[in-house]
Short mmCIF file of C-alpha atoms in Angstrom, two decimals:
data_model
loop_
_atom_site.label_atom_id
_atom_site.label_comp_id
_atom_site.label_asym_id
_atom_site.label_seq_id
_atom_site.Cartn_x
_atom_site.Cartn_y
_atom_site.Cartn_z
CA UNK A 1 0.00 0.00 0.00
CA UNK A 2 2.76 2.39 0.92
CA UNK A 3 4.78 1.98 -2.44
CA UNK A 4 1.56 2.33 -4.78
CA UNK A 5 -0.62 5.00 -2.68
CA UNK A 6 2.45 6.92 -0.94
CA UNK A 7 0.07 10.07 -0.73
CA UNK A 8 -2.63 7.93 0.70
CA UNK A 9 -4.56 10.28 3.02
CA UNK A 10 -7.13 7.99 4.63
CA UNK A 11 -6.67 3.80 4.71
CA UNK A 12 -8.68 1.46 6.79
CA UNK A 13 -7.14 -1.91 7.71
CA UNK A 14 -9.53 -4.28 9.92
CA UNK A 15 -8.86 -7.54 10.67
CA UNK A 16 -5.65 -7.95 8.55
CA UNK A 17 -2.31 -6.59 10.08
CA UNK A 18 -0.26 -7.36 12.84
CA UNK A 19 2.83 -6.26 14.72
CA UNK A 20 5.02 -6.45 11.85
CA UNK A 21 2.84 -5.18 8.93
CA UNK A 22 1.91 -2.08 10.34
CA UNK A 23 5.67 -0.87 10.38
CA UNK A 24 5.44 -0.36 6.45
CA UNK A 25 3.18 1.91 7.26
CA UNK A 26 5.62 4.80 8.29
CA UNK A 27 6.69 5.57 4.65
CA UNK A 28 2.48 7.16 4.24
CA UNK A 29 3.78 10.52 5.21
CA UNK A 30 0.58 12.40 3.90
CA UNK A 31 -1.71 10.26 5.94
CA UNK A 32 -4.43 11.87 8.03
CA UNK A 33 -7.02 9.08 8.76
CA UNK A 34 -6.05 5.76 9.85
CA UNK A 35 -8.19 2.84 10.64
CA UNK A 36 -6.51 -0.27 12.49
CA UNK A 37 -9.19 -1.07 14.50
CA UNK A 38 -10.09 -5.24 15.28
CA UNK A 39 -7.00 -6.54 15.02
CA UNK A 40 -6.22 -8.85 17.54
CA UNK A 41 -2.89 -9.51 16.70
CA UNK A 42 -2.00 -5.61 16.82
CA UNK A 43 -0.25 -4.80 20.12
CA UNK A 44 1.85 -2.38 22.12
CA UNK A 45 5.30 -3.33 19.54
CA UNK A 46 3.04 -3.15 16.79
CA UNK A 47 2.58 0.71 17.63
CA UNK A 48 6.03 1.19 19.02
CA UNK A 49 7.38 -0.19 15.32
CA UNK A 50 4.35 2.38 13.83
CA UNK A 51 5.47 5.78 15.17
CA UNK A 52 9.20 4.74 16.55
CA UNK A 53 10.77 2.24 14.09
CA UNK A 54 14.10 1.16 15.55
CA UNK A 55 14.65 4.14 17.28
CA UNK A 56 14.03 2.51 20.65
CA UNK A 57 14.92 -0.62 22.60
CA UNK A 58 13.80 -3.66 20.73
CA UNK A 59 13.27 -5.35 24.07
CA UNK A 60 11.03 -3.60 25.00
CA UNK A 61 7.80 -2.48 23.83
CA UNK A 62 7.86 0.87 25.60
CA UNK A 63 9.36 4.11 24.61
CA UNK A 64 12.22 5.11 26.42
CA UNK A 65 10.67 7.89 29.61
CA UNK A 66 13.84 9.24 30.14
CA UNK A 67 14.98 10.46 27.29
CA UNK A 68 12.99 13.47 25.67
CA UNK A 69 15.35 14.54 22.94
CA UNK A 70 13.52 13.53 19.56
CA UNK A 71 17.16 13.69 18.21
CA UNK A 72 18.48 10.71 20.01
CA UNK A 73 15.89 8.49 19.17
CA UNK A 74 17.23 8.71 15.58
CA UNK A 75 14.90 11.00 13.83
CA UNK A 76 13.64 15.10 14.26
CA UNK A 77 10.28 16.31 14.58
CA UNK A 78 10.04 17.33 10.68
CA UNK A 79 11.18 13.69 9.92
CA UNK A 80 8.82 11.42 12.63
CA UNK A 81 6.32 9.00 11.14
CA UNK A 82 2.94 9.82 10.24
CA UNK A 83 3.68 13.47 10.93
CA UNK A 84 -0.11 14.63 9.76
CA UNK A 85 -2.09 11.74 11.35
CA UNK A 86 -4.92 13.10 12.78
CA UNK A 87 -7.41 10.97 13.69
CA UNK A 88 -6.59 6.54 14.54
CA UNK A 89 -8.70 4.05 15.48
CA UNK A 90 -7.68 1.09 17.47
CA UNK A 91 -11.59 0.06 18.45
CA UNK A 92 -11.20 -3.28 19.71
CA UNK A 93 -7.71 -4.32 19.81
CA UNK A 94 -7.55 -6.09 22.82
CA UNK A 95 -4.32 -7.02 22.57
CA UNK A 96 -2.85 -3.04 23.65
CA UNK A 97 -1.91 -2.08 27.08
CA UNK A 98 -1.02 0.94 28.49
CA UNK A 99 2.63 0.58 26.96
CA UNK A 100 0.68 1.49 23.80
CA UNK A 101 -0.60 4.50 25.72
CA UNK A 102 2.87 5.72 27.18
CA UNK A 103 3.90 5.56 23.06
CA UNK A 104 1.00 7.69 21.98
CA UNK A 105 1.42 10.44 25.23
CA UNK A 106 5.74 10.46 23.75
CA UNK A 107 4.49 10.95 19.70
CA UNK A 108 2.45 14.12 21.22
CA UNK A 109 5.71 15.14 22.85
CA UNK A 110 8.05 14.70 19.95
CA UNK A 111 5.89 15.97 17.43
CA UNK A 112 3.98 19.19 19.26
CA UNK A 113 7.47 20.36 20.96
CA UNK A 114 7.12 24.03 21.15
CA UNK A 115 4.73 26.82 20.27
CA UNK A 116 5.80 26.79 16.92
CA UNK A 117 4.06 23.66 16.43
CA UNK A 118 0.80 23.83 18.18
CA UNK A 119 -1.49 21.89 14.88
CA UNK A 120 0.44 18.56 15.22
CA UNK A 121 -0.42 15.51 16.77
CA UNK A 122 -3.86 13.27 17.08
CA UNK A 123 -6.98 14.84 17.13
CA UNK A 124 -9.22 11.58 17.40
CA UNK A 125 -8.32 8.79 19.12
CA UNK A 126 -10.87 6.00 19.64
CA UNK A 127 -9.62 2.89 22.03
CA UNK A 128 -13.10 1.79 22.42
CA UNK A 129 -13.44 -2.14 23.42
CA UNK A 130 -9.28 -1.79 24.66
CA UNK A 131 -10.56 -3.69 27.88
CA UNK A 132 -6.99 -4.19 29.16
CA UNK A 133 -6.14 -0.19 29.84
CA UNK A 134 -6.37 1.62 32.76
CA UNK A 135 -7.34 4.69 34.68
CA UNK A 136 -3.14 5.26 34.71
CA UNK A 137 -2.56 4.29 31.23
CA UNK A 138 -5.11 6.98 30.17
CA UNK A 139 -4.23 9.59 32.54
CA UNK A 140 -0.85 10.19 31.01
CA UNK A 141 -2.08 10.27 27.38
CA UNK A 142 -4.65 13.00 28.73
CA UNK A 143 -2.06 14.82 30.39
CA UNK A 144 0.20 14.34 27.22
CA UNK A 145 -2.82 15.88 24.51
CA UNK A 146 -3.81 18.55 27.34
CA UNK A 147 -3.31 22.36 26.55
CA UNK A 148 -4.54 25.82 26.92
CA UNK A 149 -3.52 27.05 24.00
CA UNK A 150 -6.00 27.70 21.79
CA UNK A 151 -4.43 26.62 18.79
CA UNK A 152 -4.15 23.17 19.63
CA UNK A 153 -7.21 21.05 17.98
CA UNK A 154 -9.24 19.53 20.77
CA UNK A 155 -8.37 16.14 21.56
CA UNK A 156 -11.34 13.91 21.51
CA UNK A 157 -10.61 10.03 23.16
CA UNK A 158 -13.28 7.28 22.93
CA UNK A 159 -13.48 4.95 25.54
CA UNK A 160 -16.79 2.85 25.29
CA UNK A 161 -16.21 -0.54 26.77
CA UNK A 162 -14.05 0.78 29.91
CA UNK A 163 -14.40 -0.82 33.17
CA UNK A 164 -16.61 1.14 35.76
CA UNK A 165 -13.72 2.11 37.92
CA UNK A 166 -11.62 3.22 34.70
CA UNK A 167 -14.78 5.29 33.98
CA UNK A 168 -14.92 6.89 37.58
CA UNK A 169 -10.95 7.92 37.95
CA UNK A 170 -10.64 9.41 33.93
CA UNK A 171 -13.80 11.80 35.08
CA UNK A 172 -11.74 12.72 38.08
CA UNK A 173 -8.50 13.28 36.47
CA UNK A 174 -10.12 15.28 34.33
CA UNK A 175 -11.28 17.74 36.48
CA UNK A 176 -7.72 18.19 38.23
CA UNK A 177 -6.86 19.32 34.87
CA UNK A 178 -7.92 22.62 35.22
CA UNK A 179 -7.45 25.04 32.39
CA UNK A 180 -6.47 22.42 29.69
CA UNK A 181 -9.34 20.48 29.97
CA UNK A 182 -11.07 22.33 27.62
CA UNK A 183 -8.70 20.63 25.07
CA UNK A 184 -9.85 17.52 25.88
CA UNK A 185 -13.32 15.30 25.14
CA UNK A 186 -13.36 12.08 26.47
CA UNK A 187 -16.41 9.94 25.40
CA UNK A 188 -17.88 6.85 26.97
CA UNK A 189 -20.93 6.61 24.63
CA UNK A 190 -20.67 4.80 20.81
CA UNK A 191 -18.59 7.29 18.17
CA UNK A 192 -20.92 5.71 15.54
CA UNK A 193 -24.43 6.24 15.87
CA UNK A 194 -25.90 3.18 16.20
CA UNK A 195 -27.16 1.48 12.50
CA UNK A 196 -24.36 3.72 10.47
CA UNK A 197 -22.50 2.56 7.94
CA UNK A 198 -19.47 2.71 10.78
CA UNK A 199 -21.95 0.62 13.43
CA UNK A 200 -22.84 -1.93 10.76
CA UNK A 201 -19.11 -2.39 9.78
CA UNK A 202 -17.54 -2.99 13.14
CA UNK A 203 -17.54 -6.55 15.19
CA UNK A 204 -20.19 -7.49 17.83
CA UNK A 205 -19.40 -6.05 21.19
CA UNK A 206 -17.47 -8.79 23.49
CA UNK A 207 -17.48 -6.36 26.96
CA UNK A 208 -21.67 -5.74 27.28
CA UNK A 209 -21.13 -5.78 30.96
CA UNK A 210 -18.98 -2.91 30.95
CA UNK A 211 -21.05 -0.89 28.70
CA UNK A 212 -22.18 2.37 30.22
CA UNK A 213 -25.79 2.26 30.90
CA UNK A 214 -26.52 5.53 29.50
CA UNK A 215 -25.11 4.64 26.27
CA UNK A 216 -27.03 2.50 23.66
CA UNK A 217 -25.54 -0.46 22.53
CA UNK A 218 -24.43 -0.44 19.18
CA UNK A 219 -24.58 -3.42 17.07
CA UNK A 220 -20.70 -3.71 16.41
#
């Protein structure tokens, strides 16, 4: 896909890629829309390869927490992967944990370092069905797409499927926020309105327990 669409701007990829496919990926440096979302054998090295290559310890799926410096990881800002991505979906990849999470919070870092850059990083994340996160997991990625400037997109994460507790802490660290929260949506309902063309695409729901009563449930 990379070598015959290189200027692909949107690509949707369900039920097909693991790990190692999504690294070819990288070279779609135009892309602004991309849809990974049930794949079960996508995990946290599958999105460390994505937006890090070999710029960090293979032995670990996690980026590196001490070491800010885009530079040393092998690549600058201008040169990261995926530099215009703006909105992923990873709806019902059960295999992430919040590794994957601490590499999504360190993109936002690399890429939006600096006023100067204030229009990069993701503007839609959707984690929906990601049953194995957590309240911590998601409170750095908030705290990573948080910002009072007001030319920063708002950042808008969807986290249908999330276990009570999960539910109850995000809502609180959300209001220690403060200022920034503006920035930031979170959403525990559907993104898809339930019978769209989105709804009718996606897999049945496996978490129905954990579904937010308020919230219909979507056929998925």
């Amino acid at each position: 896909v990379a070598a015959a669409a290189p200027r692909l701007t949107a690509l949707t990829l369900r039920r097909c890629v693991d790990d190692a496919a999504v690294a070819a990926l990288r070279a779609l440096r135009e892309l602004r829309d991309l849809d990974l979302a049930f794949n079960p054998h996508l995990g946290d090295r599958g999105l460390r390869a994505l937006f890090f290559g070999d710029h960090v310890h293979h032995g670990d799926p996690r980026v590196d927490d001490d070491d800010d410096d885009p530079g040393r990881r092998g690549f600058t800002t201008t040169e990261a992967p995926l530099p215009r991505l703006r909105a992923l979906s990873l709806r019902g990849c059960d295999g992430l944990t919040d590794a994957a999470l601490g590499i999504l919070a360190r993109r936002r870092g690399v890429l939006g370092a600096g006023p100067s850059r204030p229009l990069l990083g993701l503007e839609i994340l959707d984690l929906e069905l990601c049953w194995r996160l957590t309240a911590d997991g998601v409170r750095d990625l908030l705290r990573a797409h948080a910002s009072d400037d007001e030319r920063v997109p708002r950042f808008h994460l969807y986290l249908r499927g999330a276990a009570s507790v999960v539910r109850t802490r995000v809502k609180d660290d959300l209001l220690e926020l403060d200022e920034a929260v503006g920035r930031v949506h979170v959403h525990f309902e559907p993104r898809f309105a339930e019978g769209s063309r989105d709804a009718k695409r996606a897999a049945p729901a496996p978490l129905r327990r954990w579904f937010s009563p308020a919230a219909p449930e979507a056929a998925r």
